[in-house]
């Protein structure tokens, strides 16, 4: 089917080129594969793309030599950032998803085999070192992964057609399983190659279902269906063609979907599923593999596209949510080949991209956003953090509690609080004091430069 779509889009492209030729008053050549002017037109396309890329800010910046090259991974299908800011890499180890993996009724062809014996979840710290791994003997074809506010890890396996939740203290056995093992379906108890999960701060969660179904399902924490939407046919904004990834914009009350083969990100109210907005761009093209949202500067969508034509580049793009405009682009020096997932820290300062092939993960950083977020935290909480400096233990306990109760709705501030809470007493206090010192130094540097009181950086 994808080949079919691929040739359709090629066909449309050639038709467009022909139209350009006709408009320019040129005639088709009598011989040869391409109409006269084809190569000229292709050059026009390249120039247009190059020009558009030049106008975008090239950010965030790629971090070279990250992660440690000795860390071995297979096809990397999913990424998540945990509440300590560490990266969870969900990969397929020795298994690959190719044309022999499923039959034409979507049934996995390796049902008699053992699950992947290697750890399929790798935990990397900020410097790209492996600090933990688990997820062995559980999965067949890993796909999506996310971490909720309570530190539970949620994953999907497309071979098993299932969704799993793991609590922080039990990594061998899931606390919740949805779907029927190896049985595809389109009912209240069966999925078909579910691709992703997103968990609201109140514990309700969404499942993207997925490759062969065309729906998003909302569940209560115990796994009861609350709501679902999406369809295969028609022309409404509820028509999906591969619901491939999810991200939440809780500050806007939205859940956003990477509607992969429609080349768009579509956002819906998370309380009742009503369509809100849709984002696409000619430069991104007709395939959007994943999306992540950060509530910075009025909201930003981080998007990775995928290989489509020989002409459009495969890259990361950032869309300003409010205006819908493309504002930034990012890629490693060697470019992206087959990006499959993207995640961002809540402050937008760290962005990670997973590739299915080559088997790798890329890190990107935005120093400006990082500085802003450090400053923001201290300015908004100067009294609290100064107090931490004086009476570390007591204050950190308060910070930890506040974080637990607040949830992700608090955005960057919430993330910091959860992080300090998780760090525990002394370490949390030390980190808070360090942060405060760094940000105060920053602010005084800015004040020196401007000779007046600092203006708020975030708008
Ligand atoms: C990451 O882990 C390595 C190895 O345990 C350690 O040396 C390094 O300091 C850690 N980096 C951070 C930022 O914690
Ligand atoms: C969802 O909620 C909004 C705001 O209350 C309302 O305008 C919209 O009609 C609702 N949609 C459905 C399907 O109930
Ligand atoms: C961020 O802060 C660091 C440390 O103060 C500084 O060296 C760097 O230039 C800042 N970067 C940006 C983009 O503001
Ligand atoms: C600042 O700290 C106070 C009390 O510690 C907390 O209630 C408030 O939400 C914090 N503000 C931000 C923006 O994190």
mmCIF file of C-alpha atoms in Angstrom, residues 3-184:
data_model
loop_
_atom_site.group_PDB
_atom_site.id
_atom_site.type_symbol
_atom_site.label_atom_id
_atom_site.label_comp_id
_atom_site.label_asym_id
_atom_site.label_seq_id
_atom_site.Cartn_x
_atom_site.Cartn_y
_atom_site.Cartn_z
ATOM 1 C CA UNK A 3 4.454 1.589 -2.492
ATOM 2 C CA UNK A 4 1.183 2.490 -4.087
ATOM 3 C CA UNK A 5 1.077 5.787 -2.216
ATOM 4 C CA UNK A 6 4.666 6.403 -3.036
ATOM 5 C CA UNK A 7 4.089 6.029 -6.756
ATOM 6 C CA UNK A 8 0.962 8.188 -6.534
ATOM 7 C CA UNK A 9 2.932 10.982 -4.936
ATOM 8 C CA UNK A 10 5.656 10.597 -7.560
ATOM 9 C CA UNK A 11 3.009 10.729 -10.204
ATOM 10 C CA UNK A 12 1.518 13.879 -8.740
ATOM 11 C CA UNK A 13 4.957 15.377 -8.602
ATOM 12 C CA UNK A 14 5.644 14.652 -12.279
ATOM 13 C CA UNK A 15 2.238 16.053 -13.196
ATOM 14 C CA UNK A 16 3.116 19.201 -11.285
ATOM 15 C CA UNK A 17 6.404 19.513 -13.119
ATOM 16 C CA UNK A 18 4.571 19.088 -16.424
ATOM 17 C CA UNK A 19 2.169 21.809 -15.398
ATOM 18 C CA UNK A 20 5.090 24.108 -14.601
ATOM 19 C CA UNK A 21 6.515 23.348 -18.040
ATOM 20 C CA UNK A 22 3.260 24.147 -19.753
ATOM 21 C CA UNK A 23 2.837 27.368 -17.845
ATOM 22 C CA UNK A 24 6.317 28.366 -18.892
ATOM 23 C CA UNK A 25 5.305 27.734 -22.498
ATOM 24 C CA UNK A 26 7.723 24.908 -23.051
ATOM 25 C CA UNK A 27 6.945 21.875 -25.163
ATOM 26 C CA UNK A 28 7.541 18.246 -24.168
ATOM 27 C CA UNK A 29 10.485 16.640 -25.866
ATOM 28 C CA UNK A 30 9.663 13.964 -28.429
ATOM 29 C CA UNK A 31 12.068 11.492 -26.924
ATOM 30 C CA UNK A 32 13.636 10.654 -23.583
ATOM 31 C CA UNK A 33 12.172 9.660 -20.217
ATOM 32 C CA UNK A 34 11.424 13.118 -18.934
ATOM 33 C CA UNK A 35 9.743 16.126 -20.478
ATOM 34 C CA UNK A 36 12.080 18.903 -21.582
ATOM 35 C CA UNK A 37 12.824 21.177 -18.714
ATOM 36 C CA UNK A 38 12.532 18.360 -16.154
ATOM 37 C CA UNK A 39 16.042 18.835 -14.858
ATOM 38 C CA UNK A 40 15.624 22.604 -14.831
ATOM 39 C CA UNK A 41 12.482 22.188 -12.772
ATOM 40 C CA UNK A 42 14.236 19.807 -10.414
ATOM 41 C CA UNK A 43 16.905 22.430 -9.941
ATOM 42 C CA UNK A 44 14.165 24.946 -9.187
ATOM 43 C CA UNK A 45 12.862 22.582 -6.485
ATOM 44 C CA UNK A 46 16.315 22.135 -4.965
ATOM 45 C CA UNK A 47 16.869 25.882 -4.919
ATOM 46 C CA UNK A 48 13.489 26.494 -3.352
ATOM 47 C CA UNK A 49 14.246 23.968 -0.594
ATOM 48 C CA UNK A 50 17.737 25.322 -0.017
ATOM 49 C CA UNK A 51 16.358 28.821 0.203
ATOM 50 C CA UNK A 52 13.642 27.791 2.660
ATOM 51 C CA UNK A 53 16.171 25.985 4.863
ATOM 52 C CA UNK A 54 18.455 29.017 4.902
ATOM 53 C CA UNK A 55 15.633 31.170 6.240
ATOM 54 C CA UNK A 56 15.039 28.882 9.235
ATOM 55 C CA UNK A 57 17.026 29.081 12.430
ATOM 56 C CA UNK A 58 19.277 26.016 12.647
ATOM 57 C CA UNK A 59 18.480 24.907 16.168
ATOM 58 C CA UNK A 60 18.673 23.024 18.430
ATOM 59 C CA UNK A 61 22.334 22.094 17.901
ATOM 60 C CA UNK A 62 23.476 18.542 17.279
ATOM 61 C CA UNK A 63 25.711 17.030 19.967
ATOM 62 C CA UNK A 64 28.533 15.134 18.298
ATOM 63 C CA UNK A 65 29.855 11.900 19.908
ATOM 64 C CA UNK A 66 26.683 11.231 21.847
ATOM 65 C CA UNK A 67 25.878 8.637 23.146
ATOM 66 C CA UNK A 68 28.869 6.483 24.069
ATOM 67 C CA UNK A 69 29.520 4.469 20.858
ATOM 68 C CA UNK A 70 30.049 1.251 22.808
ATOM 69 C CA UNK A 71 26.299 1.127 23.609
ATOM 70 C CA UNK A 72 24.767 -1.377 21.217
ATOM 71 C CA UNK A 73 21.207 -1.000 19.996
ATOM 72 C CA UNK A 74 19.020 -2.419 17.222
ATOM 73 C CA UNK A 75 16.263 -0.579 15.350
ATOM 74 C CA UNK A 76 15.375 2.254 17.726
ATOM 75 C CA UNK A 77 11.616 2.671 17.605
ATOM 76 C CA UNK A 78 10.827 4.842 20.624
ATOM 77 C CA UNK A 79 12.233 7.381 23.047
ATOM 78 C CA UNK A 80 11.067 8.856 26.340
ATOM 79 C CA UNK A 81 12.518 11.173 28.960
ATOM 80 C CA UNK A 82 12.010 10.056 32.543
ATOM 81 C CA UNK A 83 11.389 12.269 35.570
ATOM 82 C CA UNK A 84 15.122 12.499 36.260
ATOM 83 C CA UNK A 85 15.781 13.800 32.762
ATOM 84 C CA UNK A 86 17.295 10.527 31.574
ATOM 85 C CA UNK A 87 16.613 9.142 28.099
ATOM 86 C CA UNK A 88 14.820 5.807 27.694
ATOM 87 C CA UNK A 89 15.689 4.109 24.414
ATOM 88 C CA UNK A 90 13.253 1.396 23.265
ATOM 89 C CA UNK A 91 14.901 -0.783 20.623
ATOM 90 C CA UNK A 92 14.413 -4.121 18.852
ATOM 91 C CA UNK A 93 17.875 -5.584 19.461
ATOM 92 C CA UNK A 94 18.275 -8.471 16.961
ATOM 93 C CA UNK A 95 14.683 -8.326 15.725
ATOM 94 C CA UNK A 96 13.727 -6.237 12.714
ATOM 95 C CA UNK A 97 10.369 -5.371 11.227
ATOM 96 C CA UNK A 98 10.425 -6.217 7.531
ATOM 97 C CA UNK A 99 8.024 -7.547 4.881
ATOM 98 C CA UNK A 100 8.097 -11.065 6.410
ATOM 99 C CA UNK A 101 7.250 -10.012 9.960
ATOM 100 C CA UNK A 102 3.450 -10.105 9.536
ATOM 101 C CA UNK A 103 1.122 -11.994 7.230
ATOM 102 C CA UNK A 104 -1.547 -10.176 5.236
ATOM 103 C CA UNK A 105 -3.994 -10.513 8.136
ATOM 104 C CA UNK A 106 -1.590 -8.578 10.386
ATOM 105 C CA UNK A 107 -0.608 -11.668 12.378
ATOM 106 C CA UNK A 108 2.993 -11.828 13.602
ATOM 107 C CA UNK A 109 4.962 -14.630 11.932
ATOM 108 C CA UNK A 110 7.301 -15.349 14.842
ATOM 109 C CA UNK A 111 4.702 -16.422 17.391
ATOM 110 C CA UNK A 112 6.565 -19.634 18.321
ATOM 111 C CA UNK A 113 9.814 -17.746 18.940
ATOM 112 C CA UNK A 114 11.123 -16.530 22.278
ATOM 113 C CA UNK A 115 10.788 -12.848 23.059
ATOM 114 C CA UNK A 116 13.901 -10.712 22.628
ATOM 115 C CA UNK A 117 16.363 -11.963 25.296
ATOM 116 C CA UNK A 118 18.350 -8.706 25.428
ATOM 117 C CA UNK A 119 17.342 -5.624 27.420
ATOM 118 C CA UNK A 120 15.141 -3.629 25.042
ATOM 119 C CA UNK A 121 15.020 -0.534 27.259
ATOM 120 C CA UNK A 122 18.290 1.321 27.681
ATOM 121 C CA UNK A 123 18.546 4.256 30.073
ATOM 122 C CA UNK A 124 21.097 6.908 29.118
ATOM 123 C CA UNK A 125 22.166 9.843 31.239
ATOM 124 C CA UNK A 126 22.930 13.362 30.098
ATOM 125 C CA UNK A 127 26.481 12.522 29.091
ATOM 126 C CA UNK A 128 25.329 9.597 26.974
ATOM 127 C CA UNK A 129 26.385 6.798 29.302
ATOM 128 C CA UNK A 130 24.322 3.678 29.889
ATOM 129 C CA UNK A 131 23.085 3.882 33.494
ATOM 130 C CA UNK A 132 20.381 1.205 33.497
ATOM 131 C CA UNK A 133 18.758 -1.383 31.206
ATOM 132 C CA UNK A 134 15.823 -3.729 31.387
ATOM 133 C CA UNK A 135 12.983 -5.108 29.242
ATOM 134 C CA UNK A 136 14.524 -8.504 28.396
ATOM 135 C CA UNK A 137 12.344 -11.581 27.640
ATOM 136 C CA UNK A 138 9.210 -9.467 27.255
ATOM 137 C CA UNK A 139 8.879 -8.079 23.738
ATOM 138 C CA UNK A 140 8.943 -9.053 20.066
ATOM 139 C CA UNK A 141 8.653 -5.872 17.984
ATOM 140 C CA UNK A 142 8.934 -2.857 20.319
ATOM 141 C CA UNK A 143 7.361 0.385 19.126
ATOM 142 C CA UNK A 144 6.318 3.262 21.429
ATOM 143 C CA UNK A 145 7.460 4.229 24.925
ATOM 144 C CA UNK A 146 6.525 6.963 27.390
ATOM 145 C CA UNK A 147 6.996 7.759 31.085
ATOM 146 C CA UNK A 148 4.149 9.215 33.140
ATOM 147 C CA UNK A 149 4.341 11.632 36.068
ATOM 148 C CA UNK A 150 4.561 8.822 38.585
ATOM 149 C CA UNK A 151 7.503 7.224 36.812
ATOM 150 C CA UNK A 152 5.490 4.370 35.289
ATOM 151 C CA UNK A 153 6.824 3.260 31.914
ATOM 152 C CA UNK A 154 4.303 2.520 29.155
ATOM 153 C CA UNK A 155 5.232 0.670 25.978
ATOM 154 C CA UNK A 156 3.590 -0.823 22.903
ATOM 155 C CA UNK A 157 4.587 -3.952 20.995
ATOM 156 C CA UNK A 158 3.204 -4.165 17.455
ATOM 157 C CA UNK A 159 3.802 -7.926 17.154
ATOM 158 C CA UNK A 160 1.820 -8.649 20.317
ATOM 159 C CA UNK A 161 -0.778 -5.929 19.497
ATOM 160 C CA UNK A 162 -0.542 -4.911 23.127
ATOM 161 C CA UNK A 163 0.076 -1.997 25.477
ATOM 162 C CA UNK A 164 1.959 -2.468 28.769
ATOM 163 C CA UNK A 165 2.428 -0.388 31.893
ATOM 164 C CA UNK A 166 5.368 -1.021 34.250
ATOM 165 C CA UNK A 167 5.595 0.539 37.692
ATOM 166 C CA UNK A 168 9.010 1.824 38.868
ATOM 167 C CA UNK A 169 9.499 -1.085 41.285
ATOM 168 C CA UNK A 170 8.453 -3.978 39.022
ATOM 169 C CA UNK A 171 10.251 -4.140 35.686
ATOM 170 C CA UNK A 172 9.750 -7.874 35.060
ATOM 171 C CA UNK A 173 5.986 -7.979 35.138
ATOM 172 C CA UNK A 174 3.587 -5.375 33.755
ATOM 173 C CA UNK A 175 1.075 -3.808 36.162
ATOM 174 C CA UNK A 176 -1.422 -3.357 33.310
ATOM 175 C CA UNK A 177 -1.778 -5.101 29.938
ATOM 176 C CA UNK A 178 -4.249 -4.030 27.266
ATOM 177 C CA UNK A 179 -5.029 -5.908 24.066
ATOM 178 C CA UNK A 180 -4.964 -9.618 23.314
ATOM 179 C CA UNK A 181 -1.532 -11.150 22.834
ATOM 180 C CA UNK A 182 -0.732 -11.708 19.129
ATOM 181 C CA UNK A 183 -4.388 -11.195 18.143
ATOM 182 C CA UNK A 184 -5.054 -8.152 15.971
#
